[in-house]
Every structure is written in C-alpha cells, then in structure tokens.
Short mmCIF file of C-alpha atoms in Angstrom, two decimals:
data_model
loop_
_atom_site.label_atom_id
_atom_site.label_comp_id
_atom_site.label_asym_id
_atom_site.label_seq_id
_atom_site.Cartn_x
_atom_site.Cartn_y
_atom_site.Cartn_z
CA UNK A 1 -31.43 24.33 164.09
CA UNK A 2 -30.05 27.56 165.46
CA UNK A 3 -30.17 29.04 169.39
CA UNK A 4 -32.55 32.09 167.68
CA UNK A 5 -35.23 29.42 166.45
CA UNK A 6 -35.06 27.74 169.99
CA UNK A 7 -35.35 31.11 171.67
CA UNK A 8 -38.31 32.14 169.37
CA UNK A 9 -40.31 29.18 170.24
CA UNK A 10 -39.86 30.04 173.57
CA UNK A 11 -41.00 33.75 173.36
CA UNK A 12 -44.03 32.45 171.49
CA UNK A 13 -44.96 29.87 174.59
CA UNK A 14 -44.56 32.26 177.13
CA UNK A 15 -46.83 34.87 175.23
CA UNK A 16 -49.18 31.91 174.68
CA UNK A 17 -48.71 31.89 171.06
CA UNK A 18 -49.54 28.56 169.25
CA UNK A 19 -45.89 27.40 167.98
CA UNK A 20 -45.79 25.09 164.78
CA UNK A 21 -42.17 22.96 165.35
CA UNK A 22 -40.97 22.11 162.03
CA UNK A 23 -39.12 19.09 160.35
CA UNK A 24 -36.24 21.28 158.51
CA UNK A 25 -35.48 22.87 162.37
CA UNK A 26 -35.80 19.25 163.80
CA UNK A 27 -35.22 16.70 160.95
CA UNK A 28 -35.74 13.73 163.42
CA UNK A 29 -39.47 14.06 162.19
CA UNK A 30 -38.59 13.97 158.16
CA UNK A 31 -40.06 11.55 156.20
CA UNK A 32 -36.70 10.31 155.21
CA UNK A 33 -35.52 9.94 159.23
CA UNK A 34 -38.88 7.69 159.46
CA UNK A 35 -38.57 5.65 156.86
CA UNK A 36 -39.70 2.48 157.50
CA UNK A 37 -41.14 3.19 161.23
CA UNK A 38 -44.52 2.28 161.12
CA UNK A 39 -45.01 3.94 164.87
CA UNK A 40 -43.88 7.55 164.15
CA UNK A 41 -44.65 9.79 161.13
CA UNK A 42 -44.36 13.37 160.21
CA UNK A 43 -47.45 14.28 161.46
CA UNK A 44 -46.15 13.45 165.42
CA UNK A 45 -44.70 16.58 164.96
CA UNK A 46 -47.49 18.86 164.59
CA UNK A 47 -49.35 16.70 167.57
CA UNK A 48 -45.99 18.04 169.81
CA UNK A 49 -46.45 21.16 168.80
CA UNK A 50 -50.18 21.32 169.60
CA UNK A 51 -49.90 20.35 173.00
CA UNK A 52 -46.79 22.75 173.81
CA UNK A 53 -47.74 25.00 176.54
CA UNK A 54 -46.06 28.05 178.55
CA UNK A 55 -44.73 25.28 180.99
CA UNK A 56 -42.58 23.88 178.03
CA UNK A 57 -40.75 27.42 177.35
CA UNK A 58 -37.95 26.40 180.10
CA UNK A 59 -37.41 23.43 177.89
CA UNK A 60 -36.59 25.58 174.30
CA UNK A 61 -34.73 28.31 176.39
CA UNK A 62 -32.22 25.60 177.93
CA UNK A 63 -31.89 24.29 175.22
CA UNK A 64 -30.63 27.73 173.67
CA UNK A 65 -28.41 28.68 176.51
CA UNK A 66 -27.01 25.05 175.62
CA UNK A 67 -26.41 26.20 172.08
CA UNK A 68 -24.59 29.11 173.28
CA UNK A 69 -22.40 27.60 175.57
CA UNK A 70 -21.48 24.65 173.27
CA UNK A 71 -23.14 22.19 175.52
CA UNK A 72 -22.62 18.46 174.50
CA UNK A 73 -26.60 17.88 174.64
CA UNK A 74 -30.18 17.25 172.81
CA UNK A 75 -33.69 18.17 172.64
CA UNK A 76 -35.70 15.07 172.80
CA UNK A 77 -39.00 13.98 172.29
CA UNK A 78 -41.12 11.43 173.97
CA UNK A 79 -43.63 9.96 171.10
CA UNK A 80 -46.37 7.82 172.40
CA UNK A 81 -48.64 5.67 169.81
CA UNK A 82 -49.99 3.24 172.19
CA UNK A 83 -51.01 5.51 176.17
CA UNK A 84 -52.30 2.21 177.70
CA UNK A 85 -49.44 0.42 176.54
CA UNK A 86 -47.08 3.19 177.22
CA UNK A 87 -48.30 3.10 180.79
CA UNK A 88 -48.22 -0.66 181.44
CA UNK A 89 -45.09 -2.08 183.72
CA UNK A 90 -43.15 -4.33 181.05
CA UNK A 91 -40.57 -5.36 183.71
CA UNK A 92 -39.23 -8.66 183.52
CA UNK A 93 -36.43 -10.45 184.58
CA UNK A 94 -33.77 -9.30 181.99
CA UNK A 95 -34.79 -5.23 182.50
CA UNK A 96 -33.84 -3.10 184.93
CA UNK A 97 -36.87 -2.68 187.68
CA UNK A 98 -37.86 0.64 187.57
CA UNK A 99 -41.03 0.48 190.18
CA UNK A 100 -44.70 0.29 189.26
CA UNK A 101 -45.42 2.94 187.36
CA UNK A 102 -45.07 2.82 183.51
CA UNK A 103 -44.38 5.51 181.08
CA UNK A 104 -45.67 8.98 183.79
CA UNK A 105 -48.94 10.03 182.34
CA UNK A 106 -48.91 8.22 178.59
CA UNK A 107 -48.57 11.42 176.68
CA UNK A 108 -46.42 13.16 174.32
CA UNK A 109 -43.34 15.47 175.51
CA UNK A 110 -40.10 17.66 174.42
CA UNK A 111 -37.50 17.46 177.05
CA UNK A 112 -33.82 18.69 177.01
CA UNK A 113 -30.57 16.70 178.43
CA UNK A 114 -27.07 17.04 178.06
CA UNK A 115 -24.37 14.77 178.27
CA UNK A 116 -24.06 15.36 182.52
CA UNK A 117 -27.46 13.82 182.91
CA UNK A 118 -29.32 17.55 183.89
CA UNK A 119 -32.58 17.31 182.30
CA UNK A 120 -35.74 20.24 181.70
CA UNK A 121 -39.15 19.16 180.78
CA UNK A 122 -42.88 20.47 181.63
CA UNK A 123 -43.83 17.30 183.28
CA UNK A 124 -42.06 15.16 185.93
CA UNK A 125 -41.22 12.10 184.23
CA UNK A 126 -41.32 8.88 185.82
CA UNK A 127 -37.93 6.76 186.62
CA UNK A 128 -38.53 4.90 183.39
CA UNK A 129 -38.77 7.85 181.38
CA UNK A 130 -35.99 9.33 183.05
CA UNK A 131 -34.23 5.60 182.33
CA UNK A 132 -35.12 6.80 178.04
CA UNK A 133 -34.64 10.22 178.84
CA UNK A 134 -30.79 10.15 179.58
CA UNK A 135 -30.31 7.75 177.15
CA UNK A 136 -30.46 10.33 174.21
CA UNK A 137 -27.10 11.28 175.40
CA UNK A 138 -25.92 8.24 173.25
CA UNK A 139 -27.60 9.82 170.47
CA UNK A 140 -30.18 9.92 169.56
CA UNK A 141 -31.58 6.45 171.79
CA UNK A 142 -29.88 3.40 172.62
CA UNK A 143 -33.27 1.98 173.42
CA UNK A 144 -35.52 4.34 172.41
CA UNK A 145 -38.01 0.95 171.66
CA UNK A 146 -37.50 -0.77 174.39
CA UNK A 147 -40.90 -0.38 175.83
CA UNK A 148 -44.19 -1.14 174.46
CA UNK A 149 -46.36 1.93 173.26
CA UNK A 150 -44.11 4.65 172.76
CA UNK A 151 -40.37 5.79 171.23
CA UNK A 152 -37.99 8.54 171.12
CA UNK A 153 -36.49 11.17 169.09
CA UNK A 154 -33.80 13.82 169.48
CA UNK A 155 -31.73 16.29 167.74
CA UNK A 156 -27.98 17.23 169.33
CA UNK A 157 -27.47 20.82 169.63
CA UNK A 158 -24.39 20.70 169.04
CA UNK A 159 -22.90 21.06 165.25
CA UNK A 160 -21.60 17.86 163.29
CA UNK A 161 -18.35 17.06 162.51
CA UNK A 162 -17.17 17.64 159.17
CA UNK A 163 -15.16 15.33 157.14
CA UNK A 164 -13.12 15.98 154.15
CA UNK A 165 -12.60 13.20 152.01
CA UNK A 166 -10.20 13.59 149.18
CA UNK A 167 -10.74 11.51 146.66
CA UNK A 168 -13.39 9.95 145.11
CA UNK A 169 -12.48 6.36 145.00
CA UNK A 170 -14.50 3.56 145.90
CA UNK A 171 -13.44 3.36 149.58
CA UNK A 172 -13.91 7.02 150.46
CA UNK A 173 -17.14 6.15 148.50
CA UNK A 174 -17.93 3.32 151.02
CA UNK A 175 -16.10 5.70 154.08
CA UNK A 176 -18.77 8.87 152.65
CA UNK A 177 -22.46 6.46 153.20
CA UNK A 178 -21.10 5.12 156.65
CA UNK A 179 -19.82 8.17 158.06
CA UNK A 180 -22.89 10.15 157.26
CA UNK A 181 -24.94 7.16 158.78
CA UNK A 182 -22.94 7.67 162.10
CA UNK A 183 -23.77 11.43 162.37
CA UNK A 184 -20.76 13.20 160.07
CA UNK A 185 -21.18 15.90 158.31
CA UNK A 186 -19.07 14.74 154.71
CA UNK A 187 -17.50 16.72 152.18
CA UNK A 188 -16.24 14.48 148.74
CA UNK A 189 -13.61 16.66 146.50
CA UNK A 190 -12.21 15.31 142.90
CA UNK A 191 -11.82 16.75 139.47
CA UNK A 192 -13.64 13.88 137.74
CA UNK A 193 -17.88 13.88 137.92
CA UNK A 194 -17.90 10.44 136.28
CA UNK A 195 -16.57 9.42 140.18
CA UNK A 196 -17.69 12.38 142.12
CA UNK A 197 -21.17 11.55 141.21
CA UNK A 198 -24.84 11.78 143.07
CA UNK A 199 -25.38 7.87 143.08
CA UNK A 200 -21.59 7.28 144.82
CA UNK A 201 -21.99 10.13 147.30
CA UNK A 202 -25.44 10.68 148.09
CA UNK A 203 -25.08 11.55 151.71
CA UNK A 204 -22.06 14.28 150.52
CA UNK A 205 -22.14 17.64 149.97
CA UNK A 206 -19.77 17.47 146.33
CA UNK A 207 -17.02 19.90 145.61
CA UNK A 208 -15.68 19.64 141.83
CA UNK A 209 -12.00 20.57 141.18
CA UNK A 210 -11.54 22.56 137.90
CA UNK A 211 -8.16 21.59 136.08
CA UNK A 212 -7.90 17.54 136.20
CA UNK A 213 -5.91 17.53 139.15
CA UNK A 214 -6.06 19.15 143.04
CA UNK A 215 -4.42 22.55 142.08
CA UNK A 216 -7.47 23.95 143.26
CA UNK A 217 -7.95 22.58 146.44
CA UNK A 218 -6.05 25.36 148.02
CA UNK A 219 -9.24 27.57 147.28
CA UNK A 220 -11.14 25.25 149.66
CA UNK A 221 -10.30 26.07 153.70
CA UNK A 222 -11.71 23.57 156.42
CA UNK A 223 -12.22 24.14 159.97
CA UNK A 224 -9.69 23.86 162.75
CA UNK A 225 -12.00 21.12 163.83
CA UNK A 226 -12.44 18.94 160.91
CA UNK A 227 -11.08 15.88 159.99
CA UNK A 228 -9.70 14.58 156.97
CA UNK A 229 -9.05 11.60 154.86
CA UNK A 230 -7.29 11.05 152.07
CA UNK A 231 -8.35 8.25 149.80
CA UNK A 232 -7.32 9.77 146.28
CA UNK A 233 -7.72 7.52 143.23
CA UNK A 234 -4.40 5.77 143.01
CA UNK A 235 -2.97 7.83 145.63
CA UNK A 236 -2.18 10.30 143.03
CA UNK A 237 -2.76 13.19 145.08
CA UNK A 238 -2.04 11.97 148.27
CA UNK A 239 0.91 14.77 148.62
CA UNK A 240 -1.59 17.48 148.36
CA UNK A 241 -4.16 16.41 150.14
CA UNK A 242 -1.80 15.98 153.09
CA UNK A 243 -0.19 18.99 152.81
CA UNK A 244 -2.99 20.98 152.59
CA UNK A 245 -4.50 19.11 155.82
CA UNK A 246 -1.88 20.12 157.85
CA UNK A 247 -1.84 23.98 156.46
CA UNK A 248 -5.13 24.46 157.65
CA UNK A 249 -4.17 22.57 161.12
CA UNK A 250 -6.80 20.06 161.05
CA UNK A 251 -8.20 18.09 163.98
CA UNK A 252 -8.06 14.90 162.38
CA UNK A 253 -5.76 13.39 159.22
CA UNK A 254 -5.35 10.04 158.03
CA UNK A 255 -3.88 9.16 154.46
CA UNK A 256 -4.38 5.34 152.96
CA UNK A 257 -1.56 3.18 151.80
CA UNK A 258 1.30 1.27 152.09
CA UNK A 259 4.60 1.68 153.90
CA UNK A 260 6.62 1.64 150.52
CA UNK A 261 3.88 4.20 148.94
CA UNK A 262 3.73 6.24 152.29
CA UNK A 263 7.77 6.89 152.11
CA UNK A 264 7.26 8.48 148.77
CA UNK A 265 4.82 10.72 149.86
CA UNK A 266 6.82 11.49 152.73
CA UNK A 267 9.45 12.91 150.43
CA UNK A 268 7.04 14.55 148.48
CA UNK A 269 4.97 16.36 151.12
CA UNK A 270 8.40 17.70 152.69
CA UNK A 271 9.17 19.04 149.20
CA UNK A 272 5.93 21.03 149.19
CA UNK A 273 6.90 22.94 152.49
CA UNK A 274 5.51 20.57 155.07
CA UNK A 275 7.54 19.57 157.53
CA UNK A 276 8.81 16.26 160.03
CA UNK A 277 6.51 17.40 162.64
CA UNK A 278 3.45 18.01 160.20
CA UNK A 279 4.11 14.44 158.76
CA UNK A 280 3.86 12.99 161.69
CA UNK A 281 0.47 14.08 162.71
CA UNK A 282 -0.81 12.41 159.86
CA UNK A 283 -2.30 8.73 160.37
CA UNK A 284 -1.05 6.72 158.10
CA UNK A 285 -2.23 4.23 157.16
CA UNK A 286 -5.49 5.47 158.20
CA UNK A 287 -8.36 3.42 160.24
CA UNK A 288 -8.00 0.90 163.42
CA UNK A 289 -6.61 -2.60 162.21
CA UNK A 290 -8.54 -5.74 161.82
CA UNK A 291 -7.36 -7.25 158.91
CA UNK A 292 -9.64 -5.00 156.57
CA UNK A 293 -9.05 -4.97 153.21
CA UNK A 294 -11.90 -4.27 150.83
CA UNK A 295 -13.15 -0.77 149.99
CA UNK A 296 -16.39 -1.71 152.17
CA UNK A 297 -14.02 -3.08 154.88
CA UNK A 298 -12.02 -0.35 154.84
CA UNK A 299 -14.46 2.38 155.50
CA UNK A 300 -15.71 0.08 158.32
CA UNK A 301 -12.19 0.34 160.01
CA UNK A 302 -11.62 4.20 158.50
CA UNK A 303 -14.91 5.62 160.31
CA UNK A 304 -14.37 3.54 163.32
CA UNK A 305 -11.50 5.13 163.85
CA UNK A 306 -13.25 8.72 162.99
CA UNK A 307 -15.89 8.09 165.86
CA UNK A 308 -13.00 7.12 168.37
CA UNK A 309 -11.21 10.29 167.33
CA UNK A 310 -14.66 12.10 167.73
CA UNK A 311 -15.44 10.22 170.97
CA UNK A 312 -12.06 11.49 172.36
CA UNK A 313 -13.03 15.10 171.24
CA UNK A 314 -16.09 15.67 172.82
CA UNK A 315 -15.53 13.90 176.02
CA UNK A 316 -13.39 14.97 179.07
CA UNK A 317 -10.56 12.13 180.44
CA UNK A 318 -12.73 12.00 183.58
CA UNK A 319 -16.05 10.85 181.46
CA UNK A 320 -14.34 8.97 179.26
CA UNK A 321 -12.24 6.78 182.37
CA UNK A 322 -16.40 6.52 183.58
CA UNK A 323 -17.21 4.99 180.52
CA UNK A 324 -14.42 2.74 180.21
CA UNK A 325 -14.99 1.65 183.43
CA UNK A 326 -18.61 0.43 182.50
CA UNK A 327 -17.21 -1.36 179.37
CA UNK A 328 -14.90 -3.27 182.14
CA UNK A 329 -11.65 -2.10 180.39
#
C-alpha cells in the first residue's frame, strides 16, 4: 500500500473510471487473511470495487493525506453477506443500544478513520456502524462480528514495526510466529540454515550470515525505529548483537538471560566500544515477568512486552492516560 496507489484510485473515481482494488494493495482480502471465514472471500473485493463511485474519492484521498502525514489510521471496509440481517436491530440486554435502525442501508462500503475517531465515507453510516466503524482503530476490529449479516476489514496506513531477532533459537522461533500474528514486521538473522529455516520462520523475512558466526551483521543497518531482540543460540553472540543494537540507536532492545550470564556480556559489550549508558538501554532480561519459562512461554512474555513498547510509541501520554482510564487502572 503506498499514498500514490490511494491517490490513483482516487483520480480514477473522480474521472469516473471503473477502479479494480486489489488484494496485494489491501491484503485484508487474500486468501490467506480469509482462511477459514466462511462469510468473506476474495471475491468481496472486486464487489467493493464495483460499486465505488465519485462520492467514494474523498475516502482514498484522506486516506493519502493520512499516509503523508504519518497518521495513526486505516481504510476499512464494511462487508455485508446477509442485507436483511445486516439491517435487523440485534440489541439485547448485554449490547450497547444503539436506536432502531440496524446496519444504515445493508450494503457494502470503504470508509477511512484514524486513531482520533474522524471518519470519511460516501454514505452516512448509522450509530451502529459508526459503533464498528471506530473500532478499526484497535486494528483491524475488536468486534468486527458482532452483528448478524455483515463484518469488517481494514488495512493501517501506517508502516509495521520491524523486529530484528538475532538468533535463531527456538524461542526467537516461537517470539518470530507470534509477533508476526500481532502485526510485526520480523526479520530472523543466523549463520546456520539447518535453524534459520522456512518451516521455523515462516512469517520472517531470513537473513543468512556468511562466516559461522555474526561478523557480518555489521553489513545489516536497521531503522532508528526498530526493535530488537536478542535470543542467540546459547547466547553466543549476545555481545554483538547488543552492540550492534545500540550502534544503530534502536528504538527497542532486549537481550535473554541470566543475571550471572548478563554480567559477562556486560564486560564484553564494553570491550567492543559500547558504553555504561548504551548498556543500560538494553532490557535485560527481555519480556514482562510472569513466571515464563519455556521457549513458547517466553515469546508470550517477549512480544507482550514488544506491543507495550509499541503501544507506548504510537500513542500520546494524553491517549494513553484515556485508555488507562477505561481499563480502571
């Protein structure tokens, strides 16, 4: 997805040119996103895109301006499968009442909304689509099936965060699967393919160090705003994947192990040119505690921490005391 595809789509409606919205710009609609819904399917797509009018070019060119400006928001789409059903008033007396009217008109929309609620589509949506609408902002639907006869989709235009994960051991094999799930963008290094494999990291984009050891990593150079964990095999080259965190000055680092392992590699990262201050900037041991202690367990606290961390990132102190607020803490 890219700010020139959304603006192109846009020219296109306002000319009156018939747009086709593809699954490799908006990946929500891919057969492997789907898998398993038995109410949406590729094909939803093209139906969108049929229906897309003039009125909807204010949708595609806020949601380009968004893009530009680094906006924390989405492009969402309204799916309906069921129109009568869609339109029907499901309140009970567990949901939130949101009058008589059901789903607007029972058909198919693209919308945008961002993260302050503000939110640009064709049609007026009722007060329960509004309800779905703004609830994209928790990415992509916190209950996108709530209702009978319909669902929703999204894609954030905004870009993923990347995480490095050095090492290609068995937790930052388990850390690689469940950070992708959650909406990373992963990177796996090691010298060895037997571990750096397809099957363990399937969800990684691979990077294979010549040499049998992490000489090479300093030929790799990651974003001021990545994170990075480092979970080598046997800790082995913990030292250089720390130092070479803090080099680049990333957002995020976090290093596994033990107190009595972690003073070595204290020693050993000063040695390499790093110093007090850098070490200290580096989580260690890495993840939230909770008594975790398998690999599996381990990427469970490792990623938590990595959305908190993201979570902290993307939101201002102001929205994030709102949302504490609403947890009660």
């Amino acid at each position: 997805m890219s700010k020139e595809t959304l603006a192109g789509i846009a020219a296109d409606l306002r000319a009156g040119r018939a747009v086709e919205l593809s699954s490799a710009d908006f990946p929500c609609f891919s057969a492997e996103a789907l898998k398993g819904n038995m109410h949406v399917s590729p094909d939803d797509l093209g139906k969108l895109s049929a229906a897309l009018t003039a009125e909807d070019a204010p949708t595609f060119e806020r949601a380009a301006r968004a893009m530009a400006e680094g906006d924390l928001a989405w492009l969402g789409f309204k799916v309906v499968f069921d129109p009568a059903a869609a339109q029907a008033n499901t309140d009970n007396e567990v949901t939130k009442k949101y009058g008589d009217t059901g789903s607007a008109d029972g058909a198919g929309m693209v919308f945008f909304c961002n993260d302050a609620k503000e939110i640009v589509s064709a049609r007026t949506p009722s007060p329960r689509d509004v309800f779905q609408m703004k609830d994209i902002t928790r990415g992509p639907g916190m209950h996108n099936e709530q209702f009978d006869g319909l669902t929703w989709l999204s894609v954030p235009l905004f870009n993923q965060v990347r995480v490095w994960l050095l090492g290609a051991s068995d937790a930052a094999a388990e850390v690689s699967a469940l950070a992708a799930h959650v909406g990373f963008a992963v990177t796996a290094v090691d010298y060895d393919p037997a571990y750096l494999s397809p099957e363990r990291f399937p969800d990684a984009e691979r990077v294979l160090l010549d040499g049998g050891n992490f000489d090479e990593l300093d030929k790799l150079t990651p974003a001021s705003g990545d994170y990075v964990c480092v979970l080598t095999r046997g800790h082995m080259f913990d030292p250089e994947g720390c130092v070479w965190a803090v080099k680049h000055n990333v957002r995020y680092v976090g290093m596994m192990g033990c107190k009595g392992k972690n003073s070595t590699v204290h020693d050993l990262v000063l040695a390499r040119g790093a110093s007090e201050a850098d070490w200290e900037r580096i989580k260690r041991p890495i993840g939230l505690k909770f008594g975790a202690k398998t690999p599996a367990e381990l990427a469970i606290s490792i990623v938590a921490e990595l959305v908190d961390v993201r979570y902290t990132q993307r939101y201002s102190p102001e929205a994030r005391a709102r949302h504490e607020e609403s947890l009660g803490r």
